[in-house]
Amino acid sequence: MGRKVILSRKGFDETTGGKPSPIIDNKFISLPIPRADSDVFYKDLRLNQDENYLTVMKDMGIKFYSEAHLDPDLTSDVKESRDKNWRGLFGQSGKSQKRLMDERVGKGDIFLFFGWFREVKKTKKRWRYVPQALNIHAIFGFLEVDKVVDISADGTLPSWAKYHPHFKDQHEYGDKFNSIYIATPKFTKCESKPGWGCFNYDKQLILTKDGAKNKSIWKLPSCFQEERDQFYPKMDVWKILSNGSVELQPVGRGDQEMYISSNPDVVRWAEDLIKSCPIYT
């Protein structure tokens, strides 16, 4: 079987965080979900040299959280110091990890991480949501898998990765279905890029149908026409449009790993996104 593409929902949503992550200075900035006692503080996550995530969150009216679950971890600059061997990481557990295992997700497969976003600009020295900006779902990052480490089976994790919450706090994830995905050093289809990263804003990355008031109404390219059964949850809306693209709307939130498929046309679509869209790491 060829490589697979996984659409994975991450970051703030209505039930975890309550507000959209910001698009700032043409970058998707995915806010990691809150998690008590993680020992990773929003005030220590760097937006740039002068500002941290907590400052931005307070400006946007997000005032109830202090600690974060930094996962996926895709940008080196978000933390002040990194091991020289550091690469992008993603952890998964429970029923979502069982699904990834059942689908044999592993080396060479591509995670495309998506979330809820809205444009933000600085007004009178404070970050504010742009009044007319739409709420959208967009792909904000990716990780090409080099290795999967099964933490629940005492898999060996490199020393530089042992800060990750799915290892450091592994007792909280039960005694099975807890794994960490380590990115490839370089993206195999474009070795000038690493095997992980976050995206700058690009229209190709927007999943929400143009002009839709509901961010969960998506428009995907024609390579998804036969892919309805690869989505979880089931679809409330699934329409093939006159230009061949697919309009869809899921029933509810569903699993974090919303879509898994080895359709070669979808794989090429994902590879082309990573090759053509600017990233930051």
XYZ file of C-alpha atoms in Angstrom:
281
model
C 0.000 0.000 0.000
C 1.252 3.494 -0.853
C 1.595 6.377 1.517
C -1.442 7.796 3.272
C -2.798 11.278 4.000
C -4.429 12.069 7.335
C -6.536 15.189 7.938
C -6.115 15.826 11.666
C -8.104 18.434 13.619
C -5.967 20.367 16.114
C -5.901 23.611 18.099
C -8.650 25.748 19.597
C -12.267 24.993 18.763
C -15.662 25.662 20.335
C -15.175 23.113 23.116
C -11.446 23.592 23.806
C -10.467 27.245 23.939
C -13.711 28.660 22.602
C -12.306 31.087 20.016
C -10.500 30.803 16.683
C -6.741 30.716 16.411
C -5.327 33.847 14.779
C -3.955 34.531 11.342
C -1.213 37.055 12.149
C 1.169 38.694 9.677
C 0.140 36.211 6.997
C 0.829 33.170 9.188
C -1.495 30.551 10.625
C -0.784 30.575 14.388
C -2.491 27.510 15.838
C -3.159 27.965 19.557
C -2.465 24.696 21.386
C -5.396 23.529 23.488
C -5.415 24.262 27.239
C -4.208 21.569 29.626
C -3.746 21.989 33.381
C -0.473 20.926 35.000
C 1.317 20.523 31.661
C 4.160 22.787 32.817
C 4.044 24.444 29.389
C 2.832 28.004 29.869
C 1.317 30.176 27.148
C 3.462 33.046 28.425
C 6.548 31.007 27.514
C 5.432 30.257 23.945
C 6.902 32.889 21.649
C 4.990 34.583 18.845
C 8.062 36.649 18.009
C 11.018 38.165 19.852
C 8.820 40.663 21.687
C 5.475 38.912 22.250
C 4.193 35.615 23.609
C 1.025 33.617 23.051
C -0.564 34.714 26.323
C -0.297 38.397 25.385
C -2.058 37.764 22.085
C -4.711 35.576 23.715
C -5.551 38.215 26.326
C -5.851 40.869 23.614
C -8.315 38.574 21.786
C -10.383 38.062 24.933
C -9.053 34.606 25.857
C -8.292 34.980 29.573
C -9.040 31.696 31.325
C -6.013 29.568 30.516
C -2.375 29.528 31.585
C -0.980 26.135 30.523
C -1.028 24.424 27.137
C -0.830 21.011 25.471
C 1.861 21.760 22.867
C 0.982 19.076 20.347
C 1.619 18.937 17.458
C 4.934 20.718 18.030
C 5.970 22.044 14.626
C 7.942 25.299 15.072
C 11.351 25.503 16.730
C 11.098 29.205 17.571
C 7.966 28.817 19.702
C 10.221 27.678 22.569
C 13.327 29.522 23.673
C 15.749 26.617 23.352
C 15.741 23.427 21.320
C 18.062 20.465 21.116
C 20.152 20.591 17.923
C 18.573 17.294 16.845
C 15.008 18.493 17.348
C 12.380 17.707 14.715
C 8.619 18.116 14.559
C 6.583 15.793 16.791
C 2.972 14.735 17.142
C 1.409 12.523 19.814
C -1.870 10.634 19.724
C -3.653 8.322 22.163
C -6.907 6.503 22.926
C -9.432 5.692 20.216
C -7.847 8.146 17.770
C -4.493 6.376 18.053
C -6.211 2.987 17.740
C -7.723 4.167 14.460
C -4.293 5.281 13.217
C -2.872 1.895 14.193
C -5.729 0.027 12.518
C -5.058 2.007 9.343
C -1.318 1.225 9.689
C -0.292 4.869 9.628
C 3.480 5.012 9.733
C 6.694 5.848 7.909
C 6.155 8.054 4.845
C 2.573 9.005 5.664
C 1.554 12.667 5.803
C -0.438 14.400 8.525
C -2.157 17.611 7.402
C -3.251 19.485 10.512
C -6.273 21.769 10.247
C -8.098 24.058 12.654
C -10.379 27.050 13.177
C -8.894 30.429 12.200
C -9.770 34.089 11.862
C -7.657 37.049 10.786
C -6.221 39.241 13.553
C -4.580 42.665 13.307
C -2.984 45.003 15.800
C -5.142 48.063 16.539
C -3.972 50.646 19.056
C -1.225 48.281 20.224
C -3.633 45.395 20.859
C -4.382 42.309 18.758
C -8.020 42.236 17.631
C -10.056 39.995 15.379
C -10.721 41.822 12.105
C -14.458 42.708 12.307
C -15.484 41.447 8.855
C -13.052 38.505 8.740
C -14.701 35.109 8.297
C -14.271 32.094 10.518
C -12.601 29.383 8.448
C -11.192 25.911 8.675
C -7.705 25.806 7.156
C -4.689 23.512 6.970
C -2.029 25.126 9.168
C 0.738 22.545 9.313
C 2.079 19.167 8.246
C 4.268 16.301 9.390
C 5.730 13.565 7.214
C 6.277 10.504 9.398
C 9.785 9.115 9.750
C 9.121 6.903 12.770
C 6.282 5.966 15.109
C 7.251 5.272 18.727
C 4.685 3.248 20.685
C 5.053 4.722 24.178
C 2.466 2.318 25.614
C 4.692 -0.592 24.518
C 7.834 0.975 26.011
C 9.119 2.081 22.605
C 12.473 3.853 22.543
C 12.199 7.617 22.129
C 15.239 9.791 21.313
C 16.416 11.754 24.354
C 15.695 15.098 22.674
C 12.004 14.136 22.322
C 11.366 13.123 25.934
C 9.910 16.528 26.796
C 6.837 15.641 24.725
C 3.660 15.322 26.842
C 2.782 11.870 25.488
C 6.071 10.650 26.969
C 6.583 12.955 29.961
C 2.989 12.469 31.180
C 2.432 9.007 29.730
C 0.662 7.823 32.877
C -2.250 10.089 31.918
C -2.773 8.324 28.587
C -3.379 4.796 29.840
C -1.424 1.623 29.237
C -2.201 1.218 25.525
C -2.738 3.275 22.365
C -0.254 6.070 23.092
C 2.292 6.909 20.381
C 4.548 9.717 19.178
C 5.147 10.432 15.487
C 8.586 11.820 14.591
C 9.000 13.872 11.405
C 11.413 13.097 8.595
C 14.539 15.312 8.537
C 13.637 16.483 5.025
C 10.417 16.312 3.051
C 10.961 13.449 0.645
C 9.338 15.207 -2.327
C 11.163 18.523 -1.797
C 14.373 18.195 0.174
C 14.791 21.964 0.474
C 12.010 21.752 3.080
C 11.995 19.854 6.376
C 9.485 17.064 6.942
C 7.358 19.261 9.193
C 6.274 22.872 9.608
C 3.492 25.439 9.753
C 2.154 27.281 6.747
C 1.982 30.922 5.826
C -1.465 31.958 4.670
C -2.331 30.661 1.211
C -5.781 30.276 -0.336
C -4.937 26.692 -1.317
C -4.955 25.799 2.378
C -8.495 27.012 3.101
C -10.945 24.144 3.503
C -14.092 26.221 4.078
C -16.066 26.951 0.923
C -15.532 30.511 -0.259
C -18.173 32.797 1.278
C -19.729 30.095 3.481
C -21.052 31.435 6.784
C -20.578 28.016 8.397
C -16.869 27.130 8.541
C -17.730 23.406 8.474
C -18.986 23.645 4.887
C -15.909 22.625 2.937
C -14.943 22.634 -0.717
C -12.299 20.066 -1.677
C -10.692 19.309 -5.054
C -11.980 16.673 -7.456
C -9.536 14.022 -6.200
C -11.895 13.611 -3.211
C -14.926 12.611 -5.303
C -14.761 8.924 -4.307
C -13.510 9.523 -0.764
C -16.747 9.925 1.193
C -16.299 6.652 3.096
C -12.795 7.645 4.226
C -14.159 10.463 6.397
C -15.185 10.104 10.013
C -17.786 11.246 10.993
C -20.301 10.640 8.251
C -21.335 13.495 6.003
C -24.505 15.530 6.294
C -23.764 17.150 2.910
C -21.789 15.587 0.044
C -22.182 17.159 -3.399
C -20.127 16.915 -6.572
C -20.142 20.411 -8.049
C -20.203 21.236 -11.760
C -16.449 21.910 -11.813
C -15.731 18.504 -10.245
C -14.893 19.760 -6.772
C -16.650 18.365 -3.692
C -18.803 20.305 -1.241
C -19.201 18.584 2.100
C -20.334 19.128 5.669
C -19.781 16.548 8.411
C -22.269 15.467 11.034
C -20.792 16.811 14.291
C -17.111 17.038 15.218
C -16.196 13.394 14.795
C -12.754 11.977 15.458
C -9.610 14.127 15.612
C -8.223 12.062 12.733
C -11.051 13.058 10.433
C -9.821 11.471 7.207
C -7.333 8.707 6.349
C -6.731 7.496 2.797
C -4.062 6.142 0.447
C -5.777 7.484 -2.679
C -2.765 8.375 -4.883
C -4.473 11.477 -6.274
C -5.102 12.816 -2.762
C -1.509 11.987 -1.829
C -0.276 14.029 -4.830
C -2.577 16.887 -3.793
C -1.063 16.875 -0.286
C 2.489 16.668 -1.631
C 1.833 19.583 -3.988
C 0.449 21.705 -1.128
C 3.600 21.148 0.914
C 5.873 21.815 -2.061
C 4.101 24.981 -3.223
C 2.953 26.708 -0.006
C 5.482 28.718 2.029
C 6.206 27.309 5.489
C 7.863 28.469 8.691
C 9.505 26.233 11.245
